[in-house]
Coordinates of N, CA and C in Angstrom, one line a residue:
Chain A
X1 N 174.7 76.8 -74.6 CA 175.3 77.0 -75.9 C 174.3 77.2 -77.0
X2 N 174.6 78.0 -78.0 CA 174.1 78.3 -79.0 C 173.5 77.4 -79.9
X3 N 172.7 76.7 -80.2 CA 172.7 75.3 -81.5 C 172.2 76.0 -82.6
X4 N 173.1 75.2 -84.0 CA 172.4 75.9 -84.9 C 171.9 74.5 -86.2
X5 N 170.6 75.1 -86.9 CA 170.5 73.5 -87.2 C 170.2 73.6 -89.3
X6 N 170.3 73.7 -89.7 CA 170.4 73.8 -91.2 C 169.4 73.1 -92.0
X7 N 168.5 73.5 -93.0 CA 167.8 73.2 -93.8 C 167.6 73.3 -95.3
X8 N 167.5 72.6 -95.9 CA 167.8 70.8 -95.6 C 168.8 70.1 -95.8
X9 N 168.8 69.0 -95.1 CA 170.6 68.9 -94.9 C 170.8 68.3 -96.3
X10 N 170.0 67.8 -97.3 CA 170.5 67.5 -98.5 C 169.4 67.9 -99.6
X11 N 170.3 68.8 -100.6 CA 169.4 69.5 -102.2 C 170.3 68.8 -103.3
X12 N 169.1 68.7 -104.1 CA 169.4 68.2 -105.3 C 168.8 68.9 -105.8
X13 N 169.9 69.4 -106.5 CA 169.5 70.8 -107.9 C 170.1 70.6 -109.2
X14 N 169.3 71.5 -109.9 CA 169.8 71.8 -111.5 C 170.9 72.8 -111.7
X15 N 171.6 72.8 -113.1 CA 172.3 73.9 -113.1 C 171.3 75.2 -114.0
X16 N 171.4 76.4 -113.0 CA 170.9 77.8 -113.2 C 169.4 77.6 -112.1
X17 N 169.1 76.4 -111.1 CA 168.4 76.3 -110.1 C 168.6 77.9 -109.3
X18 N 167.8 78.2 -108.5 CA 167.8 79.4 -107.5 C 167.6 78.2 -106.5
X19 N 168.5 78.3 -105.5 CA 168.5 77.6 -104.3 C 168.7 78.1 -103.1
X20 N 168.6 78.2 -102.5 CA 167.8 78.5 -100.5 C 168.2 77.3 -99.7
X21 N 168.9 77.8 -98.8 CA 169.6 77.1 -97.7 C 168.9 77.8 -96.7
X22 N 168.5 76.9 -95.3 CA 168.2 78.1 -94.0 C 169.3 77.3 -92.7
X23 N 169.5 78.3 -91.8 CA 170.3 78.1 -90.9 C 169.5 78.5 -89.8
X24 N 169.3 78.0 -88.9 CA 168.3 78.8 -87.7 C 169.7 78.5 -85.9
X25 N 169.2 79.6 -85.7 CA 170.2 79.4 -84.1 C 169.0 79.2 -83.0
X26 N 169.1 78.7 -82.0 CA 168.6 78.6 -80.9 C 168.4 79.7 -80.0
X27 N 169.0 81.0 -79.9 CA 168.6 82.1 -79.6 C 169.2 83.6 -80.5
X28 N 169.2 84.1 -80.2 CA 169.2 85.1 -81.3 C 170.9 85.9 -81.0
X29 N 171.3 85.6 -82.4 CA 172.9 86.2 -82.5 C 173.0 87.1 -83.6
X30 N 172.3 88.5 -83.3 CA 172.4 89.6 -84.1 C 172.7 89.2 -85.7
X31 N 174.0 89.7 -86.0 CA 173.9 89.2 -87.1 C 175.4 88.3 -87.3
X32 N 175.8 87.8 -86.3 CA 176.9 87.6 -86.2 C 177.0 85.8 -86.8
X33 N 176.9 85.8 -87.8 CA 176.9 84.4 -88.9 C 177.3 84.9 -90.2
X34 N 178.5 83.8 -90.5 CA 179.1 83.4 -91.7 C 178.7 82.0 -92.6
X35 N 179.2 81.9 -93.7 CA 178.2 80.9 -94.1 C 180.2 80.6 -95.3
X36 N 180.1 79.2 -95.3 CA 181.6 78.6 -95.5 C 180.3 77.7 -96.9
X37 N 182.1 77.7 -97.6 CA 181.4 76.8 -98.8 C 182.4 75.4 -98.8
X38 N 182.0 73.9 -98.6 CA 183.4 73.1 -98.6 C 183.2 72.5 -99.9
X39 N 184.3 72.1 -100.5 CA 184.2 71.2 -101.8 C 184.9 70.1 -101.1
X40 N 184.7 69.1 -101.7 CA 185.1 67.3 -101.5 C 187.0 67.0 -101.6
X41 N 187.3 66.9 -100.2 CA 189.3 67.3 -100.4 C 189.7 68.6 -100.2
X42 N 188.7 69.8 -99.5 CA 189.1 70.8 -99.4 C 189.4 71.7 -98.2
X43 N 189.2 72.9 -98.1 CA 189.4 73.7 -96.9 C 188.0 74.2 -97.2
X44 N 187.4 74.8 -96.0 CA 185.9 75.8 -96.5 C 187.2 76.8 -96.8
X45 N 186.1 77.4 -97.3 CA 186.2 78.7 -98.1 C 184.9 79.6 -97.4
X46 N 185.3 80.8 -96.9 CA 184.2 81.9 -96.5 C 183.8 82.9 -97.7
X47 N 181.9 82.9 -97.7 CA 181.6 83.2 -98.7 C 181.0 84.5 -98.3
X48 N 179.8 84.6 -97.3 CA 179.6 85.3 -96.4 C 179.9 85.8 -95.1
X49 N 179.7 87.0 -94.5 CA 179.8 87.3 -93.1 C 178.8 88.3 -93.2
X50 N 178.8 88.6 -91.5 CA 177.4 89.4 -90.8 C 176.8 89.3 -91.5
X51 N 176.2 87.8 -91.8 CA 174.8 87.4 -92.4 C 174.7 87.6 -93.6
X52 N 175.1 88.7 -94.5 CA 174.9 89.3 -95.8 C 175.8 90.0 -96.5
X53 N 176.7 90.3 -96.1 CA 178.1 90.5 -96.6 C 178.8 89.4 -97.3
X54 N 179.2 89.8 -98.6 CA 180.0 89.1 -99.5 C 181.5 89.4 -99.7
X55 N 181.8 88.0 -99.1 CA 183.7 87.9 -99.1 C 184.2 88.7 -99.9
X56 N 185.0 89.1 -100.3 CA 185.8 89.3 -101.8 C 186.4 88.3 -102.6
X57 N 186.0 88.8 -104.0 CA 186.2 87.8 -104.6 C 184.7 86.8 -104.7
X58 N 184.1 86.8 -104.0 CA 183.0 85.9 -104.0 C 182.5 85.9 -105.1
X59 N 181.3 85.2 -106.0 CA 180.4 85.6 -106.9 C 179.4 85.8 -106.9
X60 N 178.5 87.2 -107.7 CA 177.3 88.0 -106.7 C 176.4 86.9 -107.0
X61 N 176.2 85.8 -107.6 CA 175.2 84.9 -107.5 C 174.9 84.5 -106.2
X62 N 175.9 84.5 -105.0 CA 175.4 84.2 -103.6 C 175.1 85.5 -103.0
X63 N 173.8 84.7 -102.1 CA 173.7 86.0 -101.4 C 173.0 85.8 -100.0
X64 N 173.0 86.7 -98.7 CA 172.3 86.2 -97.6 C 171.7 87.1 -97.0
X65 N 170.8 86.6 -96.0 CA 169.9 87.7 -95.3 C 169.5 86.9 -93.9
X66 N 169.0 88.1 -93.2 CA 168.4 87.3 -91.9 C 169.3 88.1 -90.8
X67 N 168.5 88.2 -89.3 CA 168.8 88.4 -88.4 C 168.5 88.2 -87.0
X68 N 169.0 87.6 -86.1 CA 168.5 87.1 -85.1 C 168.5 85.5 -84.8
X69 N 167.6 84.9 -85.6 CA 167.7 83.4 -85.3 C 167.4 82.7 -86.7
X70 N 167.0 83.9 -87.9 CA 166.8 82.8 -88.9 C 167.5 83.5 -90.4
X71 N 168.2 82.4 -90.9 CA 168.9 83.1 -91.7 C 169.0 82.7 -93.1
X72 N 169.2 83.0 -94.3 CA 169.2 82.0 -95.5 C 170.8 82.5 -96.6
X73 N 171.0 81.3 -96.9 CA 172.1 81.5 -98.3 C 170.8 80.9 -99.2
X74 N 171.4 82.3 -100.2 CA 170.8 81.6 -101.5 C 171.9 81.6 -103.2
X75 N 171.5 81.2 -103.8 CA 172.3 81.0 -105.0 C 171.2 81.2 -105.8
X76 N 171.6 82.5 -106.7 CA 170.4 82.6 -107.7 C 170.3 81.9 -108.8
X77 N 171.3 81.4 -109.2 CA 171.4 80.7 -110.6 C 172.8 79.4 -110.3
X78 N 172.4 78.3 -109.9 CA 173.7 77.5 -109.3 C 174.7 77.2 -110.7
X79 N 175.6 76.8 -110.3 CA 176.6 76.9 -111.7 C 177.5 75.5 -111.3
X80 N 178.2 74.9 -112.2 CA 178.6 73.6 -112.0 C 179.7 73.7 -110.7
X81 N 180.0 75.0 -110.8 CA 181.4 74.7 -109.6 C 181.0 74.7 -108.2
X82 N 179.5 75.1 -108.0 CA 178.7 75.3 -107.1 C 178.1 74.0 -106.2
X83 N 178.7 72.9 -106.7 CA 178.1 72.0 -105.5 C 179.4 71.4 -105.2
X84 N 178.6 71.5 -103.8 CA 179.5 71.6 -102.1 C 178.4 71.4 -100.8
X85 N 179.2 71.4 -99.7 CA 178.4 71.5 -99.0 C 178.6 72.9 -98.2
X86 N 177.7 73.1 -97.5 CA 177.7 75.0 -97.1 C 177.1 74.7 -95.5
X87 N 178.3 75.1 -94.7 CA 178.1 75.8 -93.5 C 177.4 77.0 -93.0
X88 N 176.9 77.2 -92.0 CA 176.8 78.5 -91.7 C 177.6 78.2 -90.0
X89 N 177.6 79.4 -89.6 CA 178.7 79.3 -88.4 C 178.3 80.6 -87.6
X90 N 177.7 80.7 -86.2 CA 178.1 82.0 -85.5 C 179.0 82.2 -84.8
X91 N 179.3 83.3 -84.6 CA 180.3 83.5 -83.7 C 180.6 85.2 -82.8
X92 N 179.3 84.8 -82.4 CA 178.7 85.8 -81.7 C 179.2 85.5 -80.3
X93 N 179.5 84.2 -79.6 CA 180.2 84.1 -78.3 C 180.8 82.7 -78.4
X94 N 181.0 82.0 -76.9 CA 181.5 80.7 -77.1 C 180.4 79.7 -76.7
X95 N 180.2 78.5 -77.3 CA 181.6 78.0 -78.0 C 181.2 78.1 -79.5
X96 N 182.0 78.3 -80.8 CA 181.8 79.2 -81.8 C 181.3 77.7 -82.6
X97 N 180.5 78.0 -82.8 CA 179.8 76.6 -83.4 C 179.3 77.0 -85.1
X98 N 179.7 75.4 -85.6 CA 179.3 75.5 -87.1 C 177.7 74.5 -87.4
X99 N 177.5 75.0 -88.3 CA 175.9 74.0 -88.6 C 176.3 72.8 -88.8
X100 N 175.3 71.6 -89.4 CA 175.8 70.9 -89.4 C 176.1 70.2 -90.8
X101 N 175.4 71.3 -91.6 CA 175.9 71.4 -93.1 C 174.6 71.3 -94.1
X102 N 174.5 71.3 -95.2 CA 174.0 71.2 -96.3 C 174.7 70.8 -97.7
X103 N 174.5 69.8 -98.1 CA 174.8 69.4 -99.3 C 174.3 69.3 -100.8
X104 N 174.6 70.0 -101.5 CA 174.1 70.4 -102.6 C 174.8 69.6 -103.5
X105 N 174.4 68.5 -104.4 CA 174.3 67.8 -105.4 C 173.7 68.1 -106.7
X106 N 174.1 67.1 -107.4 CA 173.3 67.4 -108.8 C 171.9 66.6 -109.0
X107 N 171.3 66.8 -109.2 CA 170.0 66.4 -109.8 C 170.0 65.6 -110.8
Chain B
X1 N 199.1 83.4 -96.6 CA 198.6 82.1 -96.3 C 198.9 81.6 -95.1
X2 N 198.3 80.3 -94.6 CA 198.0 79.3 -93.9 C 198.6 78.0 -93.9
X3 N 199.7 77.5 -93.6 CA 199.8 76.4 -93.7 C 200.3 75.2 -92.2
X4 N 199.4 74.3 -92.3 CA 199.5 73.6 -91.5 C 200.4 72.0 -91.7
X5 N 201.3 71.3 -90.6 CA 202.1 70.5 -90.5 C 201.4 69.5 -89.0
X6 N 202.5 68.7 -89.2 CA 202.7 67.3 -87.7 C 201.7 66.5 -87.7
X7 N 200.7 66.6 -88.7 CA 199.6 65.5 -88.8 C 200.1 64.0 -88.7
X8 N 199.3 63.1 -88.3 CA 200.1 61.8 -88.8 C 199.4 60.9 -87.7
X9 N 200.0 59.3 -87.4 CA 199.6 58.1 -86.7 C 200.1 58.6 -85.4
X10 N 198.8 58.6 -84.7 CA 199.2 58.4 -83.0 C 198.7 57.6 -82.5
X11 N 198.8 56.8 -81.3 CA 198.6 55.7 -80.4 C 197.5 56.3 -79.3
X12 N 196.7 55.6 -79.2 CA 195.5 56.4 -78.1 C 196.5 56.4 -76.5
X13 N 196.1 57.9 -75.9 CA 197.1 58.1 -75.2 C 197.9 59.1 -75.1
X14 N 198.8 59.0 -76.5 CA 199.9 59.6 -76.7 C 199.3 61.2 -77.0
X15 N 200.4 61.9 -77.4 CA 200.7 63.1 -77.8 C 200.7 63.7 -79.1
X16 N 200.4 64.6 -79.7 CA 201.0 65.4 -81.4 C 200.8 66.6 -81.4
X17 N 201.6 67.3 -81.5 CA 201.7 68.5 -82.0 C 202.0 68.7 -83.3
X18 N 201.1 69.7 -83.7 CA 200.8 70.6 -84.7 C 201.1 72.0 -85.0
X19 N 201.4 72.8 -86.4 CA 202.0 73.7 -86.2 C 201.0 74.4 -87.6
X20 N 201.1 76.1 -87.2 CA 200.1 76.5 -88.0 C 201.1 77.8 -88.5
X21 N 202.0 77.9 -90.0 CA 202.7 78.6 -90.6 C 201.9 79.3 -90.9
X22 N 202.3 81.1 -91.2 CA 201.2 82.2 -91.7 C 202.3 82.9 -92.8
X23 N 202.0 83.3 -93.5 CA 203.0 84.3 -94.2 C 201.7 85.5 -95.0
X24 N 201.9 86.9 -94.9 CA 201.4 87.4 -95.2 C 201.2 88.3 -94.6
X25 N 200.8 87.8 -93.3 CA 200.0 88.5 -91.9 C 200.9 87.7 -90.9
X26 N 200.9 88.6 -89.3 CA 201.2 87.7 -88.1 C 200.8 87.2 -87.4
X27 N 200.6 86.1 -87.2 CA 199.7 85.3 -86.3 C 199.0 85.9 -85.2
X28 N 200.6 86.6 -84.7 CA 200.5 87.4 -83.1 C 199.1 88.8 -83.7
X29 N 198.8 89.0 -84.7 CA 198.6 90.4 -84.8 C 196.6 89.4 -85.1
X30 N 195.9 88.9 -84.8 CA 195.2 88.2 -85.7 C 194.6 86.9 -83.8
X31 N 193.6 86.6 -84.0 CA 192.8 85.4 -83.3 C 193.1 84.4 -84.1
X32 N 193.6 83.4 -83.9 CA 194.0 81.7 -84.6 C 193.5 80.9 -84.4
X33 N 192.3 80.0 -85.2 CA 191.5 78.9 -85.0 C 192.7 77.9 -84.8
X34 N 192.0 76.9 -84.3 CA 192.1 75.3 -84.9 C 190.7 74.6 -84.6
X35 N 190.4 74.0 -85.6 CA 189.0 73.6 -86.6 C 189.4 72.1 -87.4
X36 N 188.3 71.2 -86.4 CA 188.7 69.7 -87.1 C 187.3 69.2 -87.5
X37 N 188.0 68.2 -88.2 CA 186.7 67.7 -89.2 C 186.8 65.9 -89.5
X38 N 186.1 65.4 -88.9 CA 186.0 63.8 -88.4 C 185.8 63.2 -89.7
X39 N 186.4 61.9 -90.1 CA 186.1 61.7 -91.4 C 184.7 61.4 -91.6
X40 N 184.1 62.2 -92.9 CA 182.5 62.3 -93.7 C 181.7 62.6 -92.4
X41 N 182.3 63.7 -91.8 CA 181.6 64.6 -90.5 C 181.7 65.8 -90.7
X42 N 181.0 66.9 -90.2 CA 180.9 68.2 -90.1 C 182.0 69.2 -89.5
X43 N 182.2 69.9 -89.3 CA 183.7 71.7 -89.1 C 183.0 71.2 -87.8
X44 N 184.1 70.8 -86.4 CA 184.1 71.2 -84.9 C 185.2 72.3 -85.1
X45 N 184.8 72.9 -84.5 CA 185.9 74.6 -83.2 C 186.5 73.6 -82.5
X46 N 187.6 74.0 -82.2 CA 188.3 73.1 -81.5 C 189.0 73.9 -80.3
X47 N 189.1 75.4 -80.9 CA 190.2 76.4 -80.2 C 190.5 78.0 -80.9
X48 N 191.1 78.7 -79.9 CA 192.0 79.8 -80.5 C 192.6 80.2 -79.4
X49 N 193.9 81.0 -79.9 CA 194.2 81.9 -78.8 C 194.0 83.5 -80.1
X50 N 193.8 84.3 -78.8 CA 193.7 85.9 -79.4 C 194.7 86.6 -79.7
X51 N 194.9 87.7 -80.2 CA 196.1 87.8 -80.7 C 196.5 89.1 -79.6
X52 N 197.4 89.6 -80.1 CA 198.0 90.5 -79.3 C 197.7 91.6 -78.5
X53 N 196.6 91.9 -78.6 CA 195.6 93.0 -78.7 C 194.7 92.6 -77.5
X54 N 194.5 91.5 -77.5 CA 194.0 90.6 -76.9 C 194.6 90.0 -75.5
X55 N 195.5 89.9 -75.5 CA 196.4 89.5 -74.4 C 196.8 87.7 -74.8
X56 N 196.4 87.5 -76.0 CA 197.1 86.2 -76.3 C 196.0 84.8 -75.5
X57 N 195.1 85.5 -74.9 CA 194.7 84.4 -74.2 C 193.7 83.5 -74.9
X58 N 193.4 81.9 -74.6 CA 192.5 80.7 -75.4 C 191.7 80.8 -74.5
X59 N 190.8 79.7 -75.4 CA 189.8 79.2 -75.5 C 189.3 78.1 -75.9
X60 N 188.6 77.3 -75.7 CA 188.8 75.7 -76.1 C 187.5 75.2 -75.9
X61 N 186.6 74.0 -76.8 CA 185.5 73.3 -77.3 C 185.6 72.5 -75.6
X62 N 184.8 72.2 -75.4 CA 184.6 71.2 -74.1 C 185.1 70.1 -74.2
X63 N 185.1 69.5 -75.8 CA 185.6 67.9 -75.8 C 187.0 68.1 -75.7
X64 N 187.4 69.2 -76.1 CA 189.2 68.5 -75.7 C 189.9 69.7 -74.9
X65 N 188.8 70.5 -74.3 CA 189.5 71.6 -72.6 C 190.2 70.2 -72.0
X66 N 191.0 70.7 -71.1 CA 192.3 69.9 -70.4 C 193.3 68.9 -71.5
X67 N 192.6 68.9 -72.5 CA 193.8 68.2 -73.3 C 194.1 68.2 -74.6
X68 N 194.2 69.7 -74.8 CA 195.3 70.2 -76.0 C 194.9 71.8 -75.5
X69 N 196.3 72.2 -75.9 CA 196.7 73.7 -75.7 C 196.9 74.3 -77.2
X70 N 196.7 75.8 -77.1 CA 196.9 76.6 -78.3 C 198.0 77.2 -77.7
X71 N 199.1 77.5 -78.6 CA 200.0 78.7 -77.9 C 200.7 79.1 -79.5
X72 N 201.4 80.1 -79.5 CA 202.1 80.4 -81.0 C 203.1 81.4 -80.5
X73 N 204.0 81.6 -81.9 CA 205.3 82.0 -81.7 C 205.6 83.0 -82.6
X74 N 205.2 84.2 -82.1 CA 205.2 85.2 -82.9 C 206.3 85.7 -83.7
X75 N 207.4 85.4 -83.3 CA 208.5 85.8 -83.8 C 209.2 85.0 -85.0
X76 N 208.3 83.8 -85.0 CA 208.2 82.7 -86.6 C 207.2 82.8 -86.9
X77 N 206.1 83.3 -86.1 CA 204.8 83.4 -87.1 C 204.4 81.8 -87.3
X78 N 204.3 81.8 -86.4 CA 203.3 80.0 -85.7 C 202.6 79.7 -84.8
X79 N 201.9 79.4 -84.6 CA 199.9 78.9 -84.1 C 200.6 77.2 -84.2
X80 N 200.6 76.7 -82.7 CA 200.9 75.5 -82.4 C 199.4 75.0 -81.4
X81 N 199.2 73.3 -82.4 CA 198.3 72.9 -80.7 C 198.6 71.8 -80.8
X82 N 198.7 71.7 -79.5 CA 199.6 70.9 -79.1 C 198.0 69.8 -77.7
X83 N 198.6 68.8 -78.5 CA 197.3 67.6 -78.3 C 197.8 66.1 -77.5
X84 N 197.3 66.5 -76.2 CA 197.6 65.4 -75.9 C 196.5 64.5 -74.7
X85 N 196.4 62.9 -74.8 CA 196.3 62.1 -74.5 C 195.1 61.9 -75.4
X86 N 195.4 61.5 -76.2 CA 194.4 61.4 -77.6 C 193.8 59.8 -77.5
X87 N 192.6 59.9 -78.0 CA 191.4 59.0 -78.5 C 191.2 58.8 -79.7
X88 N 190.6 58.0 -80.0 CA 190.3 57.6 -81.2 C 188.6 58.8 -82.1
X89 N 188.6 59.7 -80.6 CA 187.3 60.9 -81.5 C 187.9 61.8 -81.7
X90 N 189.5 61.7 -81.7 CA 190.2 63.1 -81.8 C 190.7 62.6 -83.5
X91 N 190.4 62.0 -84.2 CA 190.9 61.5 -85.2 C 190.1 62.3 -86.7
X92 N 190.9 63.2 -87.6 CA 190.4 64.2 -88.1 C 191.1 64.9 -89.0
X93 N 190.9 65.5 -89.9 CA 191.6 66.5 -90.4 C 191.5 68.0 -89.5
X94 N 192.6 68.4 -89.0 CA 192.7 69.6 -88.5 C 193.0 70.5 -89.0
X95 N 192.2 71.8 -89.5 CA 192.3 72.8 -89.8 C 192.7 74.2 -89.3
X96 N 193.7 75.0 -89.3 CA 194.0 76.5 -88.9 C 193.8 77.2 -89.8
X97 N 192.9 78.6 -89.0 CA 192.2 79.6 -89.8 C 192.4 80.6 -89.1
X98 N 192.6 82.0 -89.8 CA 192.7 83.1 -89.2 C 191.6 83.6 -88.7
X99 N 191.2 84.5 -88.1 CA 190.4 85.4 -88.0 C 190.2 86.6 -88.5
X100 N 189.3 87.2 -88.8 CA 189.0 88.8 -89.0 C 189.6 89.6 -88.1
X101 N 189.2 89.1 -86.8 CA 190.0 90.1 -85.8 C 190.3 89.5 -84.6
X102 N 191.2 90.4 -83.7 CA 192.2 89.5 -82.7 C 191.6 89.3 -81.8
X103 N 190.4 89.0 -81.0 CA 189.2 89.1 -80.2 C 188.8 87.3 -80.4
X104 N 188.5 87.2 -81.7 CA 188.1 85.5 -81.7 C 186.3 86.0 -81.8
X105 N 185.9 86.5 -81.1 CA 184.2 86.2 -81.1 C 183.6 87.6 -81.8
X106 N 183.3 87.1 -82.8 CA 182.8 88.3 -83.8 C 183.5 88.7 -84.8
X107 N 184.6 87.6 -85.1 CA 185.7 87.6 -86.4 C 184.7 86.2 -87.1
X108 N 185.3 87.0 -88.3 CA 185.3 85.3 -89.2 C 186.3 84.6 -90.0
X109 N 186.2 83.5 -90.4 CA 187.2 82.4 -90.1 C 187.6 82.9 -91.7
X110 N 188.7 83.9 -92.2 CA 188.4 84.3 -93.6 C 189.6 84.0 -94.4
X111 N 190.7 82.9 -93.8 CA 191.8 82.2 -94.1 C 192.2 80.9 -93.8
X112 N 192.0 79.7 -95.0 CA 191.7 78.7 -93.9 C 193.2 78.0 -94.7
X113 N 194.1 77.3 -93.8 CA 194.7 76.3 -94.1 C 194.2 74.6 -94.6
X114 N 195.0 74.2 -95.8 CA 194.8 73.1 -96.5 C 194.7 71.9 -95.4
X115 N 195.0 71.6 -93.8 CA 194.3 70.7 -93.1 C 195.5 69.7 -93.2
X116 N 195.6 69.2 -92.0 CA 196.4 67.9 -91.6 C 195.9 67.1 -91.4
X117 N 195.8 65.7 -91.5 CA 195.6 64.4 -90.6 C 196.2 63.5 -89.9
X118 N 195.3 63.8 -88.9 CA 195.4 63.4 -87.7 C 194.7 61.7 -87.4
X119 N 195.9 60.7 -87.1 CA 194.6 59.8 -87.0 C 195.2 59.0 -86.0
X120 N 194.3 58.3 -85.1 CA 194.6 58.2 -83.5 C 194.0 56.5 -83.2
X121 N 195.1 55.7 -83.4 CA 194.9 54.2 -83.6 C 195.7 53.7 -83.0
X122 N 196.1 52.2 -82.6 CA 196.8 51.1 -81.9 C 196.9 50.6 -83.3

């Protein structure tokens, strides 16, 4: 199975911070990773796919890159609605596995 | 949308089924998660079946292959899993989400339902 393992599992930021998440897989899944945003009582929400693609609707302050085994969300300027915790997820085969998260707080 | 039902108190052992409403799109036309989340724990995969295109067939997480089934009803436009002989680590908010596409592996999860709970006690 694929493992994917997230760094760091907890940020404490400011608001208008640029902040960097990494997601790394255990072997290399093209580009086949989405990156989920959850708020506290909610459903994720998908923000990203194929690594750097932006949902619709999304806001261009997020953005991703990477391919193969290392990947990053970033937020260029964080904004108060912005803390949550953020998945990344491949699903390039089975079994479709999600990270194990990052949580983004306030500072 | 997405909406999910049958959440509630089960006895370790027993049975629950769940049911995953779609309006908008057809389930049958679409790959259908179900995606649980342990209380102040992380998104497990739990399952899908593929959609029509696909031949409808599942797929299932190792912790609960042999005991819960995906199946849905295209003609109401319903994604059922159906869970049984339940533990106390099946205890969770369960989530159903569509897919991007009817394949399951290389879709993304880009419709999620507000989540049931599930909780599995004596």
């Amino acid at each position: 199975d694929i493992r994917l393992t997230q760094s760091p599992s907890l940020l404490s930021a400011s608001i208008g911070d640029r902040v960097t998440i990494t997601c790394r897989a255990s072997q290399a899944i093209n580009n086949y990773l989405a990156w989920y945003q959850q708020k506290p009582g909610k459903a994720p929400k998908l923000l990203l796919y194929a690594a750097s693609i932006l949902q619709s609707g999304v806001p261009s302050r997020f953005g991703g890159s990477g391919s193969g085994t290392e990947f990053t969300l970033t937020i260029s300027s964080l904004q108060p609605e912005d803390f949550a915790t953020y998945y990344c997820q491949h699903v390039k085969n089975y079994p479709l596995i999600f990270g194990p998260g990052t949580k983004v707080d306030i500072k | 949308q997405v909406v999910e039902s049958g959440g509630g108190l089960a006895q370790p052992g027993r049975s629950l089924r769940l049911s995953c409403s779609s309006s908008g799109f057809g389930v049958g036309d679409y790959c259908m998660n179900w995606i649980r989340q342990a209380p102040g724990r992380g998104l497990e995969w739990v399952g899908f079946i593929r959609g029509k295109g696909h031949g409808g067939s599942t797929e299932y997480a190792a912790s609960v292959k042999g005991r819960f089934t995906i199946s849905r009803d295209d003609s109401n436009s319903v994604a059922y899993l159906e869970m049984s002989n339940l533990n106390s680590e099946d205890t969770g908010i369960y989530y159903c989400s569509k897919s991007s596409n009817s394949y399951g592996y290389g879709g993304w999860f880009d419709l999620w339902g507000q989540g049931t709970l599930v909780i599995v006690s004596s």
